Amino acid sequence: MPTSPGSVTAAELRQRCQAGGEIAIVDAREEGSFHERHLLMASCLPLSRVELMAPGLLPRRSAPVVVCDDGEGLAERAAARLIEGGYTDVSVLAGGVAAWEAAGFPFYSGVHVPSKAFAEVVEHEYGTPWISAEELAERQKRPEPMVIFDSRSYEEYHSNSIPGAVSVPGAELVYRFTEMVPSADTFVVVNCGGRTRSIIGAQSLIDAGVPNRVVSLKDGTMAWHLAGFGVVAGATARAPEVSLKGITAARQRADAVARHYGGMRWCSIMGLGAGSMTPSWSRECRRSPPVFSRSTARSPRPYSRRNCRGNGPSSSIWR
C-alpha cells in the first residue's frame, strides 16, 4: 500500500478525464472557496471533514482519486489522510486550480454545476416547455384542471412551496403520475427551487409519453417569490400510494423510454443486504457500480446506513 500520494499535472488530469475511465476528483478547500472556483467534475471534500465525508463520496477505496486545492497545501494533507484511511490510488493535482487555469482549461463557480448544465442542455435540445410565475398565478384563478408537482425532496417542499403544489420528488414523477393525474385534460406543472429539477422532471414526463400538456415552472419557487406571490411554509400534501394500475402504467412508460434510448433497462436486485453485492458485481472491482435505494420516507423500511455499502450519502464511518 502506498504511503504518499502521487502527482498529476493539469494536462495529464484533463487527458484522464477525457479518456472516460473512472476517476474521482475532490477539492480539499472549504465550501465557500470551492464555490468561487473549481474544476467542473470536482466534489467538495474539505480537509476538516475528510474522515466523515470520504466513505460516502468515495465508497470504493481502490478507485483512482485526484485531490486538488488552490495551492495552499490542503490537497497534500487531505491525500495523506485518504491513504491512511485505506485509499490505494491517490494523487494530487500539481499546482492546484491555479495550474489548471494557467493551462487554459475551464473552471466554474457555483454549486451543482454539472447537473445544472445538463438541465440547460436538455431544455435547449428538447425544447422543454415552461410557464412563468405570472402565467401560473393567472391559471390558478381559472376553473381548468391543473396540478403542480414540486419535484424537490419533501423536506425542501415542506420548508417553502407554491400554494396548491403537491410533493412528488423528481424520481417518482412517472411512478406516481397515473394516481395523481387520472385525466388527460389536466395541465401539469413541475416546479423546484430554481429550474434544474423543474426542467428534468417535466422532460421526463414528456419523454415517458404522458398524454397531458406538461411544462416546467421557469426559475421555480424562487421566481414565484420574486414575483411577489406568497409561499407556503409547512405544506404537507403528498402523493397517495400507487395502485397496481399505476405501477403497470409506470413500467410501460419506463420500458418505452428505455427502448427509445437504446434498450437500457432497470432491474431490481432482490435480497441485497448490508455489505453484499450480486456475484457479477462482486467480480467487477475495477469500477464503482452505482447502487440506488428505492426506499422513501414512508417506506416500511426507509433507507438507512444499514443498506448496501456505497449506496447513499454516508456509507460508513471512517475505519
Tab-separated table of C-alpha atoms in Angstrom:
chain	number	residue	atom	x	y	z
A	1	MET	CA	0.000	0.000	0.000
A	2	PRO	CA	1.393	3.450	-0.918
A	3	THR	CA	2.437	5.745	1.910
A	4	SER	CA	2.458	9.015	-0.077
A	5	PRO	CA	0.281	10.407	-2.875
A	6	GLY	CA	1.307	10.629	-6.490
A	7	SER	CA	1.305	13.818	-8.552
A	8	VAL	CA	-0.592	14.623	-11.742
A	9	THR	CA	-0.278	17.697	-13.950
A	10	ALA	CA	-3.232	19.671	-15.246
A	11	ALA	CA	-2.662	18.315	-18.772
A	12	GLU	CA	-2.491	14.723	-17.515
A	13	LEU	CA	-5.657	15.132	-15.459
A	14	ARG	CA	-7.559	16.603	-18.404
A	15	GLN	CA	-6.439	13.707	-20.585
A	16	ARG	CA	-7.604	11.197	-17.985
A	17	CYS	CA	-10.975	12.935	-17.715
A	18	GLN	CA	-11.435	12.827	-21.481
A	19	ALA	CA	-10.449	9.149	-21.657
A	20	GLY	CA	-13.700	8.131	-19.982
A	21	GLY	CA	-12.278	5.913	-17.271
A	22	GLU	CA	-13.323	6.128	-13.653
A	23	ILE	CA	-11.720	8.950	-11.704
A	24	ALA	CA	-12.805	10.828	-8.596
A	25	ILE	CA	-11.736	14.472	-8.332
A	26	VAL	CA	-12.119	16.027	-4.895
A	27	ASP	CA	-11.295	19.537	-3.715
A	28	ALA	CA	-9.885	19.866	-0.192
A	29	ARG	CA	-10.932	23.503	0.312
A	30	GLU	CA	-13.934	24.606	2.341
A	31	GLU	CA	-17.221	25.083	0.530
A	32	GLY	CA	-17.013	28.870	0.246
A	33	SER	CA	-13.664	28.797	-1.565
A	34	PHE	CA	-14.694	25.780	-3.631
A	35	HIS	CA	-17.850	27.502	-4.888
A	36	GLU	CA	-15.878	30.501	-6.123
A	37	ARG	CA	-13.677	28.500	-8.493
A	38	HIS	CA	-13.392	24.775	-9.104
A	39	LEU	CA	-12.994	22.059	-11.725
A	40	LEU	CA	-16.245	21.010	-13.386
A	41	MET	CA	-16.419	17.436	-12.080
A	42	ALA	CA	-14.794	18.052	-8.701
A	43	SER	CA	-16.642	17.338	-5.474
A	44	CYS	CA	-16.058	19.386	-2.354
A	45	LEU	CA	-14.290	17.281	0.294
A	46	PRO	CA	-12.974	19.784	2.875
A	47	LEU	CA	-9.857	18.780	4.758
A	48	SER	CA	-11.743	19.442	8.003
A	49	ARG	CA	-14.274	16.702	7.170
A	50	VAL	CA	-12.301	14.161	5.163
A	51	GLU	CA	-12.820	11.329	7.654
A	52	LEU	CA	-16.576	11.951	7.826
A	53	MET	CA	-17.343	12.526	4.149
A	54	ALA	CA	-14.878	10.378	2.211
A	55	PRO	CA	-16.604	6.989	2.765
A	56	GLY	CA	-19.817	8.359	1.241
A	57	LEU	CA	-18.181	10.200	-1.648
A	58	LEU	CA	-15.582	7.508	-2.335
A	59	PRO	CA	-17.079	4.130	-1.365
A	60	ARG	CA	-14.557	2.021	-3.343
A	61	ARG	CA	-11.149	2.613	-1.841
A	62	SER	CA	-9.250	1.297	-4.851
A	63	ALA	CA	-10.831	3.905	-7.154
A	64	PRO	CA	-8.419	6.476	-8.657
A	65	VAL	CA	-8.662	9.718	-6.643
A	66	VAL	CA	-7.163	13.110	-7.522
A	67	VAL	CA	-7.145	15.748	-4.781
A	68	CYS	CA	-6.858	19.440	-5.600
A	69	ASP	CA	-6.834	22.816	-3.893
A	70	ASP	CA	-5.654	26.297	-4.879
A	71	GLY	CA	-2.044	25.747	-3.971
A	72	GLU	CA	-2.449	26.184	-0.201
A	73	GLY	CA	-1.156	22.701	0.670
A	74	LEU	CA	-4.576	21.382	1.678
A	75	ALA	CA	-4.581	18.764	-1.079
A	76	GLU	CA	-1.408	17.067	0.160
A	77	ARG	CA	-2.768	16.848	3.704
A	78	ALA	CA	-6.134	15.520	2.546
A	79	ALA	CA	-4.436	12.984	0.270
A	80	ALA	CA	-2.330	11.746	3.188
A	81	ARG	CA	-5.473	11.230	5.270
A	82	LEU	CA	-7.141	9.318	2.447
A	83	ILE	CA	-4.146	6.999	2.216
A	84	GLU	CA	-4.257	6.499	5.981
A	85	GLY	CA	-7.909	5.579	5.552
A	86	GLY	CA	-7.104	2.805	3.097
A	87	TYR	CA	-7.341	4.501	-0.312
A	88	THR	CA	-4.755	2.968	-2.628
A	89	ASP	CA	-4.680	5.195	-5.732
A	90	VAL	CA	-4.425	8.817	-4.592
A	91	SER	CA	-2.764	11.676	-6.468
A	92	VAL	CA	-2.541	15.435	-6.028
A	93	LEU	CA	-3.107	17.973	-8.809
A	94	ALA	CA	0.239	19.748	-9.093
A	95	GLY	CA	-0.251	23.488	-8.662
A	96	GLY	CA	-3.966	23.074	-7.926
A	97	VAL	CA	-6.729	25.053	-9.575
A	98	ALA	CA	-4.280	27.852	-10.420
A	99	ALA	CA	-2.229	25.463	-12.566
A	100	TRP	CA	-5.416	24.211	-14.217
A	101	GLU	CA	-6.375	27.786	-15.077
A	102	ALA	CA	-2.840	28.632	-16.265
A	103	ALA	CA	-3.014	25.697	-18.657
A	104	GLY	CA	-6.035	27.333	-20.287
A	105	PHE	CA	-8.579	24.814	-19.041
A	106	PRO	CA	-12.035	25.991	-17.923
A	107	PHE	CA	-13.090	26.339	-14.313
A	108	TYR	CA	-16.504	27.043	-12.834
A	109	SER	CA	-18.219	28.775	-9.929
A	110	GLY	CA	-21.362	27.875	-8.054
A	111	VAL	CA	-22.842	24.632	-6.803
A	112	HIS	CA	-24.158	21.541	-8.595
A	113	VAL	CA	-22.690	22.839	-11.847
A	114	PRO	CA	-22.769	19.565	-13.872
A	115	SER	CA	-26.442	18.895	-13.109
A	116	LYS	CA	-27.434	22.499	-13.805
A	117	ALA	CA	-25.560	22.456	-17.106
A	118	PHE	CA	-27.210	19.157	-18.015
A	119	ALA	CA	-30.674	20.621	-17.448
A	120	GLU	CA	-29.867	23.636	-19.607
A	121	VAL	CA	-28.725	21.329	-22.418
A	122	VAL	CA	-31.921	19.280	-22.067
A	123	GLU	CA	-34.124	22.367	-22.279
A	124	HIS	CA	-32.205	23.682	-25.284
A	125	GLU	CA	-32.059	20.401	-27.210
A	126	TYR	CA	-35.580	19.164	-26.459
A	127	GLY	CA	-37.380	22.487	-26.247
A	128	THR	CA	-38.844	21.687	-22.834
A	129	PRO	CA	-41.892	23.968	-22.483
A	130	TRP	CA	-42.142	26.279	-19.499
A	131	ILE	CA	-44.523	28.673	-17.822
A	132	SER	CA	-43.676	31.888	-15.953
A	133	ALA	CA	-44.716	32.550	-12.367
A	134	GLU	CA	-47.108	35.267	-13.536
A	135	GLU	CA	-48.771	32.943	-16.057
A	136	LEU	CA	-49.125	30.219	-13.453
A	137	ALA	CA	-50.736	32.627	-10.990
A	138	GLU	CA	-53.276	33.596	-13.646
A	139	ARG	CA	-54.014	29.951	-14.450
A	140	GLN	CA	-54.680	29.222	-10.794
A	141	LYS	CA	-57.597	31.650	-10.951
A	142	ARG	CA	-59.302	29.648	-13.708
A	143	PRO	CA	-61.525	26.615	-13.164
A	144	GLU	CA	-59.436	24.479	-15.548
A	145	PRO	CA	-57.950	21.246	-14.108
A	146	MET	CA	-54.314	21.690	-13.153
A	147	VAL	CA	-51.758	20.044	-10.862
A	148	ILE	CA	-48.450	21.432	-9.589
A	149	PHE	CA	-45.790	18.876	-8.720
A	150	ASP	CA	-42.936	20.047	-6.508
A	151	SER	CA	-40.069	17.818	-7.623
A	152	ARG	CA	-37.739	18.624	-4.730
A	153	SER	CA	-37.336	16.473	-1.647
A	154	TYR	CA	-40.251	16.507	0.773
A	155	GLU	CA	-38.131	18.433	3.275
A	156	GLU	CA	-37.489	21.247	0.781
A	157	TYR	CA	-41.150	21.300	-0.237
A	158	HIS	CA	-42.258	21.368	3.398
A	159	SER	CA	-39.968	24.343	4.071
A	160	ASN	CA	-41.458	26.569	1.349
A	161	SER	CA	-43.708	25.804	-1.581
A	162	ILE	CA	-46.168	27.264	-4.054
A	163	PRO	CA	-49.796	27.248	-2.878
A	164	GLY	CA	-51.551	24.174	-4.214
A	165	ALA	CA	-48.389	22.231	-5.006
A	166	VAL	CA	-48.018	18.569	-4.084
A	167	SER	CA	-44.725	16.941	-3.114
A	168	VAL	CA	-43.651	14.444	-5.782
A	169	PRO	CA	-39.838	14.049	-5.828
A	170	GLY	CA	-38.492	14.037	-9.367
A	171	ALA	CA	-37.502	10.371	-9.440
A	172	GLU	CA	-41.102	9.433	-8.561
A	173	LEU	CA	-42.937	11.578	-11.127
A	174	VAL	CA	-43.509	8.841	-13.703
A	175	TYR	CA	-44.116	6.264	-10.989
A	176	ARG	CA	-46.911	8.269	-9.343
A	177	PHE	CA	-48.311	10.039	-12.376
A	178	THR	CA	-51.330	7.800	-13.097
A	179	GLU	CA	-52.515	8.068	-9.497
A	180	MET	CA	-52.144	11.833	-9.447
A	181	VAL	CA	-53.418	12.707	-12.932
A	182	PRO	CA	-56.331	10.466	-13.970
A	183	SER	CA	-57.469	12.851	-16.751
A	184	ALA	CA	-55.553	13.655	-19.929
A	185	ASP	CA	-57.098	17.141	-19.840
A	186	THR	CA	-55.218	18.133	-16.676
A	187	PHE	CA	-52.493	20.753	-17.145
A	188	VAL	CA	-49.290	19.630	-15.390
A	189	VAL	CA	-46.686	21.993	-13.929
A	190	VAL	CA	-43.406	20.742	-12.471
A	191	ASN	CA	-41.509	23.095	-10.173
A	192	CYS	CA	-38.468	23.094	-7.930
A	193	GLY	CA	-36.491	25.748	-6.071
A	194	GLY	CA	-34.840	27.136	-9.203
A	195	ARG	CA	-35.071	25.490	-12.611
A	196	THR	CA	-32.876	22.376	-12.874
A	197	ARG	CA	-35.227	19.796	-11.377
A	198	SER	CA	-38.235	21.522	-12.962
A	199	ILE	CA	-36.755	21.017	-16.432
A	200	ILE	CA	-35.632	17.434	-15.850
A	201	GLY	CA	-38.932	16.480	-14.226
A	202	ALA	CA	-41.085	17.986	-16.964
A	203	GLN	CA	-38.993	16.473	-19.748
A	204	SER	CA	-39.032	13.083	-18.019
A	205	LEU	CA	-42.829	13.073	-18.095
A	206	ILE	CA	-42.871	14.222	-21.714
A	207	ASP	CA	-40.383	11.521	-22.724
A	208	ALA	CA	-42.449	8.963	-20.833
A	209	GLY	CA	-45.316	9.733	-23.193
A	210	VAL	CA	-47.936	11.025	-20.777
A	211	PRO	CA	-50.925	12.410	-22.719
A	212	ASN	CA	-51.120	15.659	-20.762
A	213	ARG	CA	-49.621	19.013	-21.511
A	214	VAL	CA	-46.583	19.279	-19.211
A	215	VAL	CA	-44.477	22.374	-18.502
A	216	SER	CA	-41.745	23.388	-16.088
A	217	LEU	CA	-42.071	26.472	-13.909
A	218	LYS	CA	-39.415	28.861	-15.147
A	219	ASP	CA	-36.979	29.549	-12.293
A	220	GLY	CA	-39.196	27.693	-9.833
A	221	THR	CA	-40.220	28.774	-6.374
A	222	MET	CA	-37.549	31.473	-6.439
A	223	ALA	CA	-39.261	33.200	-9.384
A	224	TRP	CA	-42.650	32.800	-7.695
A	225	HIS	CA	-41.359	34.542	-4.579
A	226	LEU	CA	-39.550	37.287	-6.518
A	227	ALA	CA	-42.749	37.991	-8.461
A	228	GLY	CA	-44.379	38.937	-5.173
A	229	PHE	CA	-46.551	35.846	-4.726
A	230	GLY	CA	-46.874	34.180	-1.351
A	231	VAL	CA	-45.211	30.892	-0.485
A	232	VAL	CA	-46.460	28.285	1.950
A	233	ALA	CA	-44.398	27.126	4.914
A	234	GLY	CA	-45.217	23.726	6.369
A	235	ALA	CA	-47.159	22.249	3.430
A	236	THR	CA	-47.801	18.510	3.769
A	237	ALA	CA	-49.581	17.425	0.554
A	238	ARG	CA	-48.106	14.190	-0.750
A	239	ALA	CA	-48.946	11.665	-3.436
A	240	PRO	CA	-51.122	8.679	-2.497
A	241	GLU	CA	-49.900	5.097	-2.559
A	242	VAL	CA	-49.515	3.703	-6.050
A	243	SER	CA	-52.028	1.104	-7.217
A	244	LEU	CA	-51.338	-1.908	-9.403
A	245	LYS	CA	-52.743	0.069	-12.340
A	246	GLY	CA	-50.328	2.894	-11.605
A	247	ILE	CA	-47.365	0.536	-11.329
A	248	THR	CA	-48.259	-1.133	-14.615
A	249	ALA	CA	-48.544	2.208	-16.402
A	250	ALA	CA	-45.229	3.394	-14.945
A	251	ARG	CA	-43.449	0.225	-16.080
A	252	GLN	CA	-44.849	0.536	-19.573
A	253	ARG	CA	-43.693	4.140	-19.810
A	254	ALA	CA	-40.255	3.319	-18.424
A	255	ASP	CA	-39.872	0.466	-20.924
A	256	ALA	CA	-40.871	2.776	-23.767
A	257	VAL	CA	-38.219	5.295	-22.734
A	258	ALA	CA	-35.630	2.508	-22.475
A	259	ARG	CA	-36.424	1.268	-25.971
A	260	HIS	CA	-36.280	4.791	-27.379
A	261	TYR	CA	-32.867	5.485	-25.873
A	262	GLY	CA	-31.161	2.279	-26.876
A	263	GLY	CA	-32.501	-0.596	-24.843
A	264	MET	CA	-31.465	0.415	-21.321
A	265	ARG	CA	-33.384	-1.454	-18.650
A	266	TRP	CA	-33.871	-1.071	-14.936
A	267	CYS	CA	-33.661	-4.210	-12.832
A	268	SER	CA	-34.453	-4.924	-9.217
A	269	ILE	CA	-31.876	-6.723	-7.133
A	270	MET	CA	-33.657	-8.741	-4.506
A	271	GLY	CA	-32.073	-9.714	-1.222
A	272	LEU	CA	-29.248	-7.176	-1.429
A	273	GLY	CA	-28.197	-6.900	2.188
A	274	ALA	CA	-25.671	-4.852	4.107
A	275	GLY	CA	-22.170	-5.361	2.750
A	276	SER	CA	-23.317	-7.690	-0.025
A	277	MET	CA	-23.346	-7.418	-3.791
A	278	THR	CA	-24.599	-9.647	-6.592
A	279	PRO	CA	-21.967	-12.148	-7.819
A	280	SER	CA	-21.399	-10.368	-11.131
A	281	TRP	CA	-20.851	-7.026	-9.368
A	282	SER	CA	-18.587	-8.655	-6.797
A	283	ARG	CA	-16.293	-9.888	-9.550
A	284	GLU	CA	-16.221	-6.472	-11.227
A	285	CYS	CA	-13.975	-4.490	-8.912
A	286	ARG	CA	-12.385	-2.176	-11.452
A	287	ARG	CA	-15.204	0.363	-11.426
A	288	SER	CA	-17.625	1.575	-8.760
A	289	PRO	CA	-21.173	0.330	-9.506
A	290	PRO	CA	-23.983	2.795	-8.728
A	291	VAL	CA	-26.498	1.424	-6.239
A	292	PHE	CA	-29.831	3.142	-5.633
A	293	SER	CA	-32.277	2.648	-2.804
A	294	ARG	CA	-35.963	2.608	-3.783
A	295	SER	CA	-36.990	3.430	-0.208
A	296	THR	CA	-38.826	6.626	0.649
A	297	ALA	CA	-39.534	8.308	3.948
A	298	ARG	CA	-42.868	6.446	4.058
A	299	SER	CA	-41.479	3.006	3.223
A	300	PRO	CA	-41.852	0.227	5.809
A	301	ARG	CA	-38.047	0.065	5.918
A	302	PRO	CA	-36.779	3.519	4.975
A	303	TYR	CA	-33.281	3.953	3.653
A	304	SER	CA	-30.628	3.888	6.365
A	305	ARG	CA	-26.916	3.457	6.712
A	306	ARG	CA	-27.502	-0.272	7.085
A	307	ASN	CA	-28.169	-0.558	3.357
A	308	CYS	CA	-25.519	-1.804	0.973
A	309	ARG	CA	-22.198	-0.029	1.457
A	310	GLY	CA	-21.692	2.584	-1.217
A	311	ASN	CA	-25.431	3.179	-1.578
A	312	GLY	CA	-26.209	6.698	-0.475
A	313	PRO	CA	-24.607	9.757	1.020
A	314	SER	CA	-22.884	8.234	4.043
A	315	SER	CA	-21.938	4.613	3.630
A	316	SER	CA	-19.748	4.008	6.635
A	317	ILE	CA	-17.745	5.611	9.378
A	318	TRP	CA	-14.000	6.026	8.778
A	319	ARG	CA	-12.217	2.836	9.765
